[in-house]
Amino acid sequence: GLKKKEVHVLCLGLDNSGKTTIINKLKPANAQTQDIVPTIGFSIEKFKTSSLSFTVFDMSGQGRYRNLWEHYYKEGQAVIFVIDSSDKLRMVVAKEELETLLNHADIKHRRIPILFFANKMDLRDSLSSVKVSQLLCLENIKDKPWHICASDGLKGEGLQEGVDWLQDQIQ
Ligand code: GTP
Ligand code: MG
């Protein structure tokens, strides 16, 4: 068959937001792992869509590793930014990390698409994607295409919508 176009994606967001869980769920069933542990440093993962072959830099969100993120910004052609919608206390930390990302020299002037997952929508006290979008002030992002989806990384709900959007942005 035709060789799929390769795209480098950065998967960013605070620790425990569900990045690795989401990326794992995007892989074919036989390639998924059952036991997901907090990422140390980062991990390179791959998954495919109908027309694209994604290489994902699944970064650790732990504070002590967040300084690694910027070393991969140049390579990234898209960002998946994951938020734990039930973690109201750290929403402001997620906002700060997003702002740092958006203001970085290697990101600032590039029109790279950003897909947000308002993850853990299954939890009773989780915020809606609209609320998460408001708290992160996403409407202020004027120079990059962005999209937010509510998701459940464990069941895989909402992931396809997000990845379809991302694929449309890249072609
Ligand atoms: P770091 O690698 O430390 O940055 O964390 P991470 O963002 O990769 O989070 P990870 O995928 O390791 O998930 C953290 C925890 O959240 C795990 O216990 C997951 O099972 C759980 N989790 C992930 N997504 C969801 C979700 O949509 N709903 C619920 N209820 N739990 C989730
Ligand atoms: Mg992880």
PDB file of C-alpha atoms and ligand atoms in Angstrom:
ATOM      1  CA  GLY A   1       0.000   0.000   0.000  1.00  0.00           C
ATOM      2  CA  LEU A   2       0.891   3.666   0.002  1.00  0.00           C
ATOM      3  CA  LYS A   3       3.367   4.787   2.590  1.00  0.00           C
ATOM      4  CA  LYS A   4       1.656   6.946   5.176  1.00  0.00           C
ATOM      5  CA  LYS A   5       2.937  10.422   5.848  1.00  0.00           C
ATOM      6  CA  GLU A   6       4.934  10.523   9.082  1.00  0.00           C
ATOM      7  CA  VAL A   7       4.100  13.109  11.718  1.00  0.00           C
ATOM      8  CA  HIS A   8       5.896  13.885  14.965  1.00  0.00           C
ATOM      9  CA  VAL A   9       3.536  14.689  17.828  1.00  0.00           C
ATOM     10  CA  LEU A  10       4.359  15.962  21.307  1.00  0.00           C
ATOM     11  CA  CYS A  11       2.081  14.615  24.033  1.00  0.00           C
ATOM     12  CA  LEU A  12       2.189  17.104  26.908  1.00  0.00           C
ATOM     13  CA  GLY A  13       0.272  17.848  30.098  1.00  0.00           C
ATOM     14  CA  LEU A  14       0.635  17.424  33.838  1.00  0.00           C
ATOM     15  CA  ASP A  15       1.488  14.108  35.462  1.00  0.00           C
ATOM     16  CA  ASN A  16      -1.491  11.839  36.029  1.00  0.00           C
ATOM     17  CA  SER A  17      -3.575  13.601  33.332  1.00  0.00           C
ATOM     18  CA  GLY A  18      -3.749  10.424  31.243  1.00  0.00           C
ATOM     19  CA  LYS A  19      -1.294  10.985  28.377  1.00  0.00           C
ATOM     20  CA  THR A  20       0.150   7.471  28.296  1.00  0.00           C
ATOM     21  CA  THR A  21      -3.299   5.940  28.758  1.00  0.00           C
ATOM     22  CA  ILE A  22      -4.615   7.864  25.753  1.00  0.00           C
ATOM     23  CA  ILE A  23      -1.662   7.080  23.491  1.00  0.00           C
ATOM     24  CA  ASN A  24      -1.884   3.422  24.466  1.00  0.00           C
ATOM     25  CA  LYS A  25      -5.584   3.376  23.532  1.00  0.00           C
ATOM     26  CA  LEU A  26      -4.804   4.786  20.085  1.00  0.00           C
ATOM     27  CA  LYS A  27      -2.699   1.745  19.246  1.00  0.00           C
ATOM     28  CA  PRO A  28      -4.151  -1.411  17.730  1.00  0.00           C
ATOM     29  CA  ALA A  29      -5.653  -3.727  20.366  1.00  0.00           C
ATOM     30  CA  ASN A  30      -2.841  -6.273  20.088  1.00  0.00           C
ATOM     31  CA  ALA A  31      -0.215  -3.590  20.720  1.00  0.00           C
ATOM     32  CA  GLN A  32      -1.851  -2.125  23.812  1.00  0.00           C
ATOM     33  CA  THR A  33      -0.349  -2.698  27.227  1.00  0.00           C
ATOM     34  CA  GLN A  34      -2.383  -3.427  30.346  1.00  0.00           C
ATOM     35  CA  ASP A  35      -0.198  -1.890  33.002  1.00  0.00           C
ATOM     36  CA  ILE A  36       0.527   1.784  32.601  1.00  0.00           C
ATOM     37  CA  VAL A  37       2.954   3.372  35.007  1.00  0.00           C
ATOM     38  CA  PRO A  38       4.021   7.011  35.401  1.00  0.00           C
ATOM     39  CA  THR A  39       6.363   7.897  32.554  1.00  0.00           C
ATOM     40  CA  ILE A  40       9.991   8.483  33.455  1.00  0.00           C
ATOM     41  CA  GLY A  41      11.507  11.131  31.192  1.00  0.00           C
ATOM     42  CA  PHE A  42       9.664  10.301  27.997  1.00  0.00           C
ATOM     43  CA  SER A  43       8.725   7.427  25.781  1.00  0.00           C
ATOM     44  CA  ILE A  44       8.471   7.212  22.004  1.00  0.00           C
ATOM     45  CA  GLU A  45       5.276   5.591  20.804  1.00  0.00           C
ATOM     46  CA  LYS A  46       3.685   5.026  17.416  1.00  0.00           C
ATOM     47  CA  PHE A  47       0.158   4.762  16.116  1.00  0.00           C
ATOM     48  CA  LYS A  48      -1.466   5.076  12.713  1.00  0.00           C
ATOM     49  CA  THR A  49      -4.626   6.627  11.352  1.00  0.00           C
ATOM     50  CA  SER A  50      -6.117   6.095   7.899  1.00  0.00           C
ATOM     51  CA  SER A  51      -3.587   8.365   6.202  1.00  0.00           C
ATOM     52  CA  LEU A  52      -0.917   9.227   8.786  1.00  0.00           C
ATOM     53  CA  SER A  53       1.752   7.475  10.791  1.00  0.00           C
ATOM     54  CA  PHE A  54       2.229   9.244  14.108  1.00  0.00           C
ATOM     55  CA  THR A  55       5.409   9.156  16.166  1.00  0.00           C
ATOM     56  CA  VAL A  56       4.539  10.417  19.617  1.00  0.00           C
ATOM     57  CA  PHE A  57       6.909  11.844  22.204  1.00  0.00           C
ATOM     58  CA  ASP A  58       4.951  10.878  25.312  1.00  0.00           C
ATOM     59  CA  MET A  59       6.564  13.156  27.864  1.00  0.00           C
ATOM     60  CA  SER A  60       6.473  12.742  31.615  1.00  0.00           C
ATOM     61  CA  GLY A  61       4.340  15.419  33.218  1.00  0.00           C
ATOM     62  CA  GLN A  62       6.082  15.266  36.578  1.00  0.00           C
ATOM     63  CA  GLY A  63       7.518  18.596  37.642  1.00  0.00           C
ATOM     64  CA  ARG A  64      11.080  17.331  37.686  1.00  0.00           C
ATOM     65  CA  TYR A  65      10.866  16.211  34.041  1.00  0.00           C
ATOM     66  CA  ARG A  66       8.909  19.087  32.530  1.00  0.00           C
ATOM     67  CA  ASN A  67      12.157  20.842  31.582  1.00  0.00           C
ATOM     68  CA  LEU A  68      12.679  18.038  29.042  1.00  0.00           C
ATOM     69  CA  TRP A  69       9.647  19.077  27.015  1.00  0.00           C
ATOM     70  CA  GLU A  70      11.261  22.030  25.276  1.00  0.00           C
ATOM     71  CA  HIS A  71      14.055  19.938  23.780  1.00  0.00           C
ATOM     72  CA  TYR A  72      11.492  18.263  21.515  1.00  0.00           C
ATOM     73  CA  TYR A  73       9.505  21.355  20.484  1.00  0.00           C
ATOM     74  CA  LYS A  74      11.500  21.878  17.275  1.00  0.00           C
ATOM     75  CA  GLU A  75      10.706  18.375  16.111  1.00  0.00           C
ATOM     76  CA  GLY A  76       7.018  18.508  16.932  1.00  0.00           C
ATOM     77  CA  GLN A  77       4.584  19.039  14.085  1.00  0.00           C
ATOM     78  CA  ALA A  78       1.538  18.852  16.354  1.00  0.00           C
ATOM     79  CA  VAL A  79       0.766  18.863  20.072  1.00  0.00           C
ATOM     80  CA  ILE A  80      -1.639  16.726  22.056  1.00  0.00           C
ATOM     81  CA  PHE A  81      -2.162  18.475  25.399  1.00  0.00           C
ATOM     82  CA  VAL A  82      -3.958  16.396  28.017  1.00  0.00           C
ATOM     83  CA  ILE A  83      -5.782  17.851  31.023  1.00  0.00           C
ATOM     84  CA  ASP A  84      -7.273  15.950  33.958  1.00  0.00           C
ATOM     85  CA  SER A  85     -10.747  17.555  34.007  1.00  0.00           C
ATOM     86  CA  SER A  86     -11.263  16.423  37.582  1.00  0.00           C
ATOM     87  CA  ASP A  87      -8.071  18.048  38.906  1.00  0.00           C
ATOM     88  CA  LYS A  88      -9.471  21.483  39.682  1.00  0.00           C
ATOM     89  CA  LEU A  89      -6.662  22.354  42.090  1.00  0.00           C
ATOM     90  CA  ARG A  90      -4.014  22.008  39.395  1.00  0.00           C
ATOM     91  CA  MET A  91      -5.930  23.583  36.509  1.00  0.00           C
ATOM     92  CA  VAL A  92      -3.913  26.759  37.093  1.00  0.00           C
ATOM     93  CA  VAL A  93      -0.668  24.755  36.872  1.00  0.00           C
ATOM     94  CA  ALA A  94      -1.824  23.242  33.587  1.00  0.00           C
ATOM     95  CA  LYS A  95      -2.606  26.767  32.352  1.00  0.00           C
ATOM     96  CA  GLU A  96       0.881  27.962  33.308  1.00  0.00           C
ATOM     97  CA  GLU A  97       2.540  25.053  31.512  1.00  0.00           C
ATOM     98  CA  LEU A  98       0.423  25.721  28.440  1.00  0.00           C
ATOM     99  CA  GLU A  99       1.410  29.397  28.463  1.00  0.00           C
ATOM    100  CA  THR A 100       5.079  28.480  28.800  1.00  0.00           C
ATOM    101  CA  LEU A 101       4.685  26.178  25.811  1.00  0.00           C
ATOM    102  CA  LEU A 102       2.900  28.787  23.702  1.00  0.00           C
ATOM    103  CA  ASN A 103       5.510  31.447  24.485  1.00  0.00           C
ATOM    104  CA  HIS A 104       8.503  29.253  23.709  1.00  0.00           C
ATOM    105  CA  ALA A 105      10.635  30.424  20.778  1.00  0.00           C
ATOM    106  CA  ASP A 106      10.355  27.037  19.059  1.00  0.00           C
ATOM    107  CA  ILE A 107       6.531  27.097  19.196  1.00  0.00           C
ATOM    108  CA  LYS A 108       5.478  30.724  19.281  1.00  0.00           C
ATOM    109  CA  HIS A 109       5.682  31.598  15.603  1.00  0.00           C
ATOM    110  CA  ARG A 110       4.674  28.243  14.185  1.00  0.00           C
ATOM    111  CA  ARG A 111       1.141  27.425  13.168  1.00  0.00           C
ATOM    112  CA  ILE A 112       1.154  23.952  14.689  1.00  0.00           C
ATOM    113  CA  PRO A 113      -2.174  22.346  15.588  1.00  0.00           C
ATOM    114  CA  ILE A 114      -2.916  21.704  19.254  1.00  0.00           C
ATOM    115  CA  LEU A 115      -5.406  19.047  20.248  1.00  0.00           C
ATOM    116  CA  PHE A 116      -6.628  19.268  23.840  1.00  0.00           C
ATOM    117  CA  PHE A 117      -8.147  16.318  25.622  1.00  0.00           C
ATOM    118  CA  ALA A 118     -10.268  17.251  28.638  1.00  0.00           C
ATOM    119  CA  ASN A 119      -9.655  13.774  29.992  1.00  0.00           C
ATOM    120  CA  LYS A 120     -11.301  11.714  32.758  1.00  0.00           C
ATOM    121  CA  MET A 121     -14.760  12.851  31.717  1.00  0.00           C
ATOM    122  CA  ASP A 122     -16.077   9.675  33.366  1.00  0.00           C
ATOM    123  CA  LEU A 123     -15.332  10.987  36.847  1.00  0.00           C
ATOM    124  CA  ARG A 124     -18.350  12.436  38.622  1.00  0.00           C
ATOM    125  CA  ASP A 125     -16.795  15.750  39.508  1.00  0.00           C
ATOM    126  CA  SER A 126     -14.987  16.376  36.236  1.00  0.00           C
ATOM    127  CA  LEU A 127     -15.394  19.717  34.486  1.00  0.00           C
ATOM    128  CA  SER A 128     -16.914  19.936  31.008  1.00  0.00           C
ATOM    129  CA  SER A 129     -14.639  20.593  28.038  1.00  0.00           C
ATOM    130  CA  VAL A 130     -16.229  24.048  27.747  1.00  0.00           C
ATOM    131  CA  LYS A 131     -15.314  24.828  31.352  1.00  0.00           C
ATOM    132  CA  VAL A 132     -11.777  23.493  30.912  1.00  0.00           C
ATOM    133  CA  SER A 133     -11.444  25.593  27.775  1.00  0.00           C
ATOM    134  CA  GLN A 134     -12.534  28.695  29.729  1.00  0.00           C
ATOM    135  CA  LEU A 135     -10.174  28.033  32.638  1.00  0.00           C
ATOM    136  CA  LEU A 136      -7.237  27.575  30.267  1.00  0.00           C
ATOM    137  CA  CYS A 137      -8.291  30.663  28.242  1.00  0.00           C
ATOM    138  CA  LEU A 138      -8.053  28.724  25.013  1.00  0.00           C
ATOM    139  CA  GLU A 139      -9.953  31.432  23.116  1.00  0.00           C
ATOM    140  CA  ASN A 140      -6.772  33.511  23.434  1.00  0.00           C
ATOM    141  CA  ILE A 141      -4.955  31.159  21.090  1.00  0.00           C
ATOM    142  CA  LYS A 142      -5.418  33.022  17.828  1.00  0.00           C
ATOM    143  CA  ASP A 143      -2.440  31.976  15.753  1.00  0.00           C
ATOM    144  CA  LYS A 144      -2.724  28.203  15.906  1.00  0.00           C
ATOM    145  CA  PRO A 145      -5.534  25.815  15.090  1.00  0.00           C
ATOM    146  CA  TRP A 146      -6.778  24.142  18.248  1.00  0.00           C
ATOM    147  CA  HIS A 147      -9.573  21.837  19.270  1.00  0.00           C
ATOM    148  CA  ILE A 148     -10.751  20.413  22.594  1.00  0.00           C
ATOM    149  CA  CYS A 149     -12.495  17.080  23.146  1.00  0.00           C
ATOM    150  CA  ALA A 150     -13.799  15.564  26.325  1.00  0.00           C
ATOM    151  CA  SER A 151     -12.269  12.106  26.649  1.00  0.00           C
ATOM    152  CA  ASP A 152     -12.169   8.953  28.675  1.00  0.00           C
ATOM    153  CA  GLY A 153      -8.731   7.510  28.111  1.00  0.00           C
ATOM    154  CA  LEU A 154      -9.591   4.236  29.806  1.00  0.00           C
ATOM    155  CA  LYS A 155     -12.589   3.470  27.585  1.00  0.00           C
ATOM    156  CA  GLY A 156     -11.193   5.351  24.605  1.00  0.00           C
ATOM    157  CA  GLU A 157     -14.211   7.643  24.321  1.00  0.00           C
ATOM    158  CA  GLY A 158     -13.627  10.941  22.545  1.00  0.00           C
ATOM    159  CA  LEU A 159     -10.233   9.936  21.193  1.00  0.00           C
ATOM    160  CA  GLN A 160     -11.329   9.265  17.627  1.00  0.00           C
ATOM    161  CA  GLU A 161     -12.980  12.670  17.279  1.00  0.00           C
ATOM    162  CA  GLY A 162      -9.765  14.317  18.407  1.00  0.00           C
ATOM    163  CA  VAL A 163      -7.478  12.322  16.184  1.00  0.00           C
ATOM    164  CA  ASP A 164      -9.763  12.854  13.174  1.00  0.00           C
ATOM    165  CA  TRP A 165      -9.490  16.590  13.760  1.00  0.00           C
ATOM    166  CA  LEU A 166      -5.702  16.360  14.039  1.00  0.00           C
ATOM    167  CA  GLN A 167      -5.453  14.363  10.843  1.00  0.00           C
ATOM    168  CA  ASP A 168      -7.527  16.990   9.005  1.00  0.00           C
ATOM    169  CA  GLN A 169      -5.189  19.738  10.222  1.00  0.00           C
ATOM    170  CA  ILE A 170      -2.092  17.995   8.976  1.00  0.00           C
ATOM    171  CA  GLN A 171      -3.108  17.043   5.458  1.00  0.00           C
TER     172      GLN A 171
HETATM  173  P1  GTP B   1       2.800  10.897  33.626  1.00  0.00           P
HETATM  174  O1  GTP B   1       3.403   9.858  32.744  1.00  0.00           O
HETATM  175  O2  GTP B   1       3.223  10.781  35.045  1.00  0.00           O
HETATM  176  O3  GTP B   1       2.997  12.287  33.109  1.00  0.00           O
HETATM  177  O4  GTP B   1       1.190  10.652  33.642  1.00  0.00           O
HETATM  178  P2  GTP B   1       0.218  10.444  32.404  1.00  0.00           P
HETATM  179  O5  GTP B   1      -0.350  11.745  31.990  1.00  0.00           O
HETATM  180  O6  GTP B   1       0.875   9.634  31.343  1.00  0.00           O
HETATM  181  O7  GTP B   1      -1.001   9.631  33.055  1.00  0.00           O
HETATM  182  P3  GTP B   1      -1.301   8.057  32.927  1.00  0.00           P
HETATM  183  O8  GTP B   1      -1.710   7.719  31.541  1.00  0.00           O
HETATM  184  O9  GTP B   1      -0.163   7.314  33.522  1.00  0.00           O
HETATM  185  O10 GTP B   1      -2.619   7.953  33.823  1.00  0.00           O
HETATM  186  C1  GTP B   1      -2.633   8.367  35.178  1.00  0.00           C
HETATM  187  C2  GTP B   1      -3.789   7.683  35.886  1.00  0.00           C
HETATM  188  O11 GTP B   1      -5.032   8.173  35.391  1.00  0.00           O
HETATM  189  C3  GTP B   1      -3.805   6.168  35.695  1.00  0.00           C
HETATM  190  O12 GTP B   1      -4.216   5.573  36.908  1.00  0.00           O
HETATM  191  C4  GTP B   1      -4.891   5.981  34.632  1.00  0.00           C
HETATM  192  O13 GTP B   1      -5.539   4.739  34.711  1.00  0.00           O
HETATM  193  C5  GTP B   1      -5.858   7.094  34.976  1.00  0.00           C
HETATM  194  N1  GTP B   1      -6.663   7.561  33.842  1.00  0.00           N
HETATM  195  C6  GTP B   1      -6.228   7.901  32.613  1.00  0.00           C
HETATM  196  N2  GTP B   1      -7.243   8.326  31.839  1.00  0.00           N
HETATM  197  C7  GTP B   1      -8.357   8.236  32.596  1.00  0.00           C
HETATM  198  C8  GTP B   1      -9.739   8.531  32.364  1.00  0.00           C
HETATM  199  O14 GTP B   1     -10.176   8.995  31.298  1.00  0.00           O
HETATM  200  N3  GTP B   1     -10.594   8.315  33.407  1.00  0.00           N
HETATM  201  C9  GTP B   1     -10.168   7.842  34.610  1.00  0.00           C
HETATM  202  N4  GTP B   1     -11.105   7.662  35.540  1.00  0.00           N
HETATM  203  N5  GTP B   1      -8.885   7.560  34.858  1.00  0.00           N
HETATM  204  C10 GTP B   1      -7.987   7.751  33.872  1.00  0.00           C
HETATM  205 MG    MG B   2       2.804   8.940  31.088  1.00  0.00          MG
END
